Short mmCIF file of C-alpha atoms and ligand atoms in Angstrom, two decimals:
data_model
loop_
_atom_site.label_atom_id
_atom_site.label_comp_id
_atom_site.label_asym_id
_atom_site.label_seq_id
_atom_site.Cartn_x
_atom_site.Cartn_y
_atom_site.Cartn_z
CA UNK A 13 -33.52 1.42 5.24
CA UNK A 14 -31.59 -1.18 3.68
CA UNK A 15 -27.63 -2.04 5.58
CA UNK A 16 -24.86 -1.23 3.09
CA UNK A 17 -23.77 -3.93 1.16
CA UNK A 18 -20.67 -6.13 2.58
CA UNK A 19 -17.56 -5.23 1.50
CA UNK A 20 -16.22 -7.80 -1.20
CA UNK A 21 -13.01 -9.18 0.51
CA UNK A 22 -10.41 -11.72 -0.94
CA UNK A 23 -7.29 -13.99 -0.06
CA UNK A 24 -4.30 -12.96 -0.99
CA UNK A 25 -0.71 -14.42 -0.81
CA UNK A 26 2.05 -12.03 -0.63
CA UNK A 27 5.55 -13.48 -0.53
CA UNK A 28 9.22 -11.09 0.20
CA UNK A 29 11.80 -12.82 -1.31
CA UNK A 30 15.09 -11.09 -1.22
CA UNK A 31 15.12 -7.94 -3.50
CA UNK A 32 15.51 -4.40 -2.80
CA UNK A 33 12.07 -2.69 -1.94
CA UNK A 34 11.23 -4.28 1.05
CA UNK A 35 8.77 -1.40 1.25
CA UNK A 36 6.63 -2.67 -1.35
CA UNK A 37 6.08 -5.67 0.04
CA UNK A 38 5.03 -4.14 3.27
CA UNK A 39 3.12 -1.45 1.99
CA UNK A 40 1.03 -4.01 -0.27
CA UNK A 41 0.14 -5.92 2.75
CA UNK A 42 -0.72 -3.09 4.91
CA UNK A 43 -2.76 -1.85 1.99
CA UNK A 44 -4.67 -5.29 1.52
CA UNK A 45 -5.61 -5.73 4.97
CA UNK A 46 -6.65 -2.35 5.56
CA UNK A 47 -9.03 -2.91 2.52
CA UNK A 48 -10.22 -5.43 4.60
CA UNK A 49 -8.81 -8.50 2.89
CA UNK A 50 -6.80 -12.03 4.22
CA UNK A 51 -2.92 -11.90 3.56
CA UNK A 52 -1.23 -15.02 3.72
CA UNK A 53 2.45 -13.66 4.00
CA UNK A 54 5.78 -15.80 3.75
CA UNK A 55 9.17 -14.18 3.22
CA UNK A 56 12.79 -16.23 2.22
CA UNK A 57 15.57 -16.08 4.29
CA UNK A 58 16.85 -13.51 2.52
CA UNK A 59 14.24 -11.31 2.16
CA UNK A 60 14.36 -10.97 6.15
CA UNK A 61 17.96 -10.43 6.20
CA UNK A 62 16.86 -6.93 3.04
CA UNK A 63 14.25 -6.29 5.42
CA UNK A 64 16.90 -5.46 8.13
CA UNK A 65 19.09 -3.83 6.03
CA UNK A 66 16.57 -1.51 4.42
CA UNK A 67 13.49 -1.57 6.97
CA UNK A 68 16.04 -1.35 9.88
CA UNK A 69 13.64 -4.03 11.54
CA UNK A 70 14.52 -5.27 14.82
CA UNK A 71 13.80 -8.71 13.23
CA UNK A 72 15.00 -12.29 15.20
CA UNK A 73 16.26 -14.05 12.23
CA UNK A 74 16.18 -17.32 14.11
CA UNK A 75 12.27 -16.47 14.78
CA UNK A 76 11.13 -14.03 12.38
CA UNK A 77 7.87 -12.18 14.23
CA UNK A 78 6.61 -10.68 10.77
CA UNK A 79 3.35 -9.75 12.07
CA UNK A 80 4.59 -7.21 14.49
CA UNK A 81 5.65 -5.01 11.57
CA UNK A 82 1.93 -4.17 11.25
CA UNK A 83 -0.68 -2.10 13.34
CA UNK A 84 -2.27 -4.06 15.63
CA UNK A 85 -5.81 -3.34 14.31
CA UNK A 86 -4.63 -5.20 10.90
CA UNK A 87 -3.38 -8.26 12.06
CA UNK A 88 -6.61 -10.22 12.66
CA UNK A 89 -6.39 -10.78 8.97
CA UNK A 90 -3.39 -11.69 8.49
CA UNK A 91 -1.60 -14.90 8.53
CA UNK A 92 2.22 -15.36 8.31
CA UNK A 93 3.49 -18.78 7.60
CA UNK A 94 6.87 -20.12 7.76
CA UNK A 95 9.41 -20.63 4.52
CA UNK A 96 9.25 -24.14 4.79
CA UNK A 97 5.12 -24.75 5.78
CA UNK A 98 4.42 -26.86 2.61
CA UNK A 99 1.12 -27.42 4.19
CA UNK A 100 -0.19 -23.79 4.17
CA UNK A 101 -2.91 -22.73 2.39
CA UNK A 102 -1.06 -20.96 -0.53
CA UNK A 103 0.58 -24.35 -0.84
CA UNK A 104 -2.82 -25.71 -2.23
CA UNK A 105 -4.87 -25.26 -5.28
CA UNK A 106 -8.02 -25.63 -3.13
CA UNK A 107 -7.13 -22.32 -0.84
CA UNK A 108 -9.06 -20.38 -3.69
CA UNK A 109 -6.22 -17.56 -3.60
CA UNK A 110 -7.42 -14.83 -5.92
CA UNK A 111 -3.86 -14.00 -6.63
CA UNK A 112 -0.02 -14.35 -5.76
CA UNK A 113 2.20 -11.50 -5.49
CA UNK A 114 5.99 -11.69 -4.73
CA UNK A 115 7.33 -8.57 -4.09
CA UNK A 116 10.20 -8.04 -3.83
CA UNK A 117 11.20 -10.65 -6.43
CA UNK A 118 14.75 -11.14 -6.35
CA UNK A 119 16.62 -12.67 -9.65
CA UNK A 120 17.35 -15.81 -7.45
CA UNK A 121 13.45 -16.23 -7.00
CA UNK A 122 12.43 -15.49 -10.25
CA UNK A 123 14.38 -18.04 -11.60
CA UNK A 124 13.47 -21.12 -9.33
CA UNK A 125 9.70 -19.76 -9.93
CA UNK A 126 9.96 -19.58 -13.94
CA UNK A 127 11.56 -23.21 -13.52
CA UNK A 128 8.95 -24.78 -11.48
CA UNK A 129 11.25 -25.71 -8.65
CA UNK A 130 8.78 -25.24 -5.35
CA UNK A 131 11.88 -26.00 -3.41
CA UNK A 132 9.72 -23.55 -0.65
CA UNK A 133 6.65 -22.03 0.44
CA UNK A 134 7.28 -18.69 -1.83
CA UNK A 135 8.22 -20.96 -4.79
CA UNK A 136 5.55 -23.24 -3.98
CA UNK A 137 2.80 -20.36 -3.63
CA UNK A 138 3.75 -19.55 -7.15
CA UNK A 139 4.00 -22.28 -8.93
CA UNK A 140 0.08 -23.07 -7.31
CA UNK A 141 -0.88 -19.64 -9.00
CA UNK A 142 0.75 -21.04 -12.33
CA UNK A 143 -0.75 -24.59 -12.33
CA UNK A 144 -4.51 -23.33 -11.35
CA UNK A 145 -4.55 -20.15 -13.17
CA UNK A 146 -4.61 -17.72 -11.12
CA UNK A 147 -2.78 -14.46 -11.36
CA UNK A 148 0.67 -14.47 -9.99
CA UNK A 149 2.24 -10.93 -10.19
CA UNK A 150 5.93 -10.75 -10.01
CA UNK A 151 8.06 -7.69 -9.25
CA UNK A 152 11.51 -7.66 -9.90
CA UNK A 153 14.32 -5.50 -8.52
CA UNK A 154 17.94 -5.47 -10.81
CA UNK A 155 19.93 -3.75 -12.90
CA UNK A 156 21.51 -3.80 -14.69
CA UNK A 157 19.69 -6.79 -16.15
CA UNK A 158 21.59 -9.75 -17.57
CA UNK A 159 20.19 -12.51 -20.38
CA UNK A 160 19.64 -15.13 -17.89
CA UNK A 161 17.55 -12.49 -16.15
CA UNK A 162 15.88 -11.08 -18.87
CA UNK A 163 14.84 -14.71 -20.21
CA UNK A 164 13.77 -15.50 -17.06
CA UNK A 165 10.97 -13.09 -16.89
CA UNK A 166 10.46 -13.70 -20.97
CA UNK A 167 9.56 -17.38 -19.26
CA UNK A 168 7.71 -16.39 -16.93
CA UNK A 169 5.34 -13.71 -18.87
CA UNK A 170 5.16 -16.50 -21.45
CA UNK A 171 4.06 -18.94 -19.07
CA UNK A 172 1.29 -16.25 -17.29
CA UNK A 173 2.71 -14.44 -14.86
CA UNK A 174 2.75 -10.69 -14.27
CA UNK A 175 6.19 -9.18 -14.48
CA UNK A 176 5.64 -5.33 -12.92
CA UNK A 177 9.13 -4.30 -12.38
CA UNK A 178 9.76 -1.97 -9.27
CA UNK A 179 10.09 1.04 -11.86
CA UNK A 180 7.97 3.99 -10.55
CA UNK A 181 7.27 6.56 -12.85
CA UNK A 182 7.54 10.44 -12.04
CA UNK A 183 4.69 11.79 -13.62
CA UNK A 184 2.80 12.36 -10.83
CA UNK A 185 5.67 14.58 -8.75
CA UNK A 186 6.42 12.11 -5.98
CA UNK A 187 7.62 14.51 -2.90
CA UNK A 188 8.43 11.46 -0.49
CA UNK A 189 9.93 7.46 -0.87
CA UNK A 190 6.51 6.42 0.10
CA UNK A 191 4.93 8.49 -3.18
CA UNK A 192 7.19 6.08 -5.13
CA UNK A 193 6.55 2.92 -3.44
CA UNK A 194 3.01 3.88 -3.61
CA UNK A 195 3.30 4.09 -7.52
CA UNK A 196 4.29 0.60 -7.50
CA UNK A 197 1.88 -0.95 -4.94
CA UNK A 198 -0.86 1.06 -6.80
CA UNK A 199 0.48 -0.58 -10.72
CA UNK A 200 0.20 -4.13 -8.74
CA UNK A 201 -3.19 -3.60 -7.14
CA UNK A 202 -4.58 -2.25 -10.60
CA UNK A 203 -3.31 -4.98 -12.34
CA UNK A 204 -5.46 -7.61 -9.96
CA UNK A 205 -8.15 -4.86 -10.28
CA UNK A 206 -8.05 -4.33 -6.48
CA UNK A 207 -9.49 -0.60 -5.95
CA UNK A 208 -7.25 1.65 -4.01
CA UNK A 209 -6.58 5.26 -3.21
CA UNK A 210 -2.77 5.18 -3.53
CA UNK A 211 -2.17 7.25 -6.87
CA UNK A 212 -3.85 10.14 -8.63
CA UNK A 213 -5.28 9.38 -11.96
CA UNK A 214 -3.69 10.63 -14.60
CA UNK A 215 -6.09 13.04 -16.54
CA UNK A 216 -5.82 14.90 -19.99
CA UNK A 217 -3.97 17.85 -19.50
CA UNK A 218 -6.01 20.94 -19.93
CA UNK A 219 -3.66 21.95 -22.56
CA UNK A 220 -0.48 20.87 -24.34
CA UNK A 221 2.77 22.31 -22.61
CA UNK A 222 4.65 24.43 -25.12
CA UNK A 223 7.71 22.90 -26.31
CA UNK A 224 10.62 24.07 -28.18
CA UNK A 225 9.49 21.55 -31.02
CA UNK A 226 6.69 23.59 -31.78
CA UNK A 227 8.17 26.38 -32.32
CA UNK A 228 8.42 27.32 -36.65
CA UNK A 229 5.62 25.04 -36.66
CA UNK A 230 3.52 26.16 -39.92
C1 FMN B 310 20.53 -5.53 1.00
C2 FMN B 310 20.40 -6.52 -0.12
C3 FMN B 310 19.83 -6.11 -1.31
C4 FMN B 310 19.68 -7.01 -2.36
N1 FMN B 310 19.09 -6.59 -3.51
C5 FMN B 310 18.83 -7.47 -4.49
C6 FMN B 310 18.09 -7.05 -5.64
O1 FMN B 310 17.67 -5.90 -5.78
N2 FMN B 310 17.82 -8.00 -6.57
C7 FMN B 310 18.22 -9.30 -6.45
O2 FMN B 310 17.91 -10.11 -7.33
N3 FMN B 310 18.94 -9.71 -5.38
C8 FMN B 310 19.25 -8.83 -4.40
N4 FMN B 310 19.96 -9.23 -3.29
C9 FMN B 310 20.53 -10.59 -3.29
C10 FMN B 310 19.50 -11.66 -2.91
O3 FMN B 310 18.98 -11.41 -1.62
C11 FMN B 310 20.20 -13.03 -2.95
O4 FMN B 310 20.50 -13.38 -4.30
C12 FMN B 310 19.39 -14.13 -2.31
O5 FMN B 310 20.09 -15.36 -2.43
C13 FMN B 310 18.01 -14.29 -2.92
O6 FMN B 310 17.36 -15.33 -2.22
P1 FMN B 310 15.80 -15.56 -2.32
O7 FMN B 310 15.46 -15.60 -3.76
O8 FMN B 310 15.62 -16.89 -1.64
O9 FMN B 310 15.11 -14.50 -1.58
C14 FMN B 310 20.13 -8.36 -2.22
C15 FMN B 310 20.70 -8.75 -1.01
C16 FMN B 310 20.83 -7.84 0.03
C17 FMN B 310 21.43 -8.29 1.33
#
């Protein structure tokens, strides 16, 4: 009898700059690495000081331990580098990333990144996806939205990028935070065609709801 095949597994870099939703950020991660794939993780100084706030993470800001915020049982795969490691591998064309996600993506962020300014690792990690390719999924978290902000992602769509706002629908009757955050996880992961288990399908409904509309109708 023949072994199952491997499972395919990728490299992914996921970078927390500092929007609300800390939550998606970690919840993508977890979610990657329990699929079994590498996460190359690196988070602005910001997005440690959200993570605090929102996460209400014991976190060191001085020396950030971003690993312990996962089981123990994922963190073989994962690899958390430092704002300003230029030399990590999401720095590089050559890591063969299959894709970038920053989420959060604060305004501040979005801007350097649709601007090509690399000034860090999270910039940097970007602008690689950009330059080779590769798709970089951004997901913002504002409003309201201004022009600068809104031309900004215009950029940034124009140039390649993913734009996936943190907007979860409510179609599927989230009960908890984490059905919401798993909306939005689940929108990035489909995007990169990642297969997950997060969110129900949405199927045609056995039949139309009535409506007051209808009613009259000839
Ligand atoms: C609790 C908290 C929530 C924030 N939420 C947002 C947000 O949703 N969107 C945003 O663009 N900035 C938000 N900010 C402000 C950014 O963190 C700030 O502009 C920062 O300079 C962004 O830096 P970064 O792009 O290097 O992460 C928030 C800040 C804090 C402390």
């Amino acid at each position: 009898m023949s072994a199952d095949p491997p499972l395919r597994t990728d490299r992914f870099a996921v970078c927390f700059s500092g929007g609300s939703g800390i939550a998606y950020g970690l919840r993508l991660v977890e979610v990657l690495l329990g699929a079994g794939h590498e996460v190359h993780l690196a988070a602005t100084q910001a997005a440690l000081r959200v993570l605090v706030h929102e996460a209400g993470a014991a976190i060191d800001l001085a020396r950030p331990d971003l690993a312990a915020l996962f089981e123990a049982a994922l963190r073989p795969r994962l690899r958390v580098h430092a704002l300003d490691a230029v030399e990590a591998a999401p720095a590089s064309g050559s890591a063969g990333l299959r894709a970038t996600i920053v989420v959060p993506c604060s305004m501040g962020s979005l801007a350097r990144i649709a601007h090509g300014f690399s000034s860090n690792l999270v910039e940097r990690a970007a602008d690689v996806a950009l330059k080779e390719g590769r798709p970089l999924v951004v997901v913002p978290r504002e409003t309201p939205l201004s022009v600068v902000h809104l031309e900004n992602m215009l950029a940034l769509a124009r140039l390649g990028a993913i734009v996936l706002p943190a907007m979860p629908g409510f179609y599927h009757r989230p009960q908890r935070v984490e059905d919401l955050v798993d909306f939005v996880v689940g929108k990035i992961l489909d995007r990169l065609r990642v297969e997950h288990p997060l969110v129900r399908r949405w199927q045609t409904p056995a039949s139309r709801p009535s409506s007051p509309w209808d009613e009259g109708e000839s």
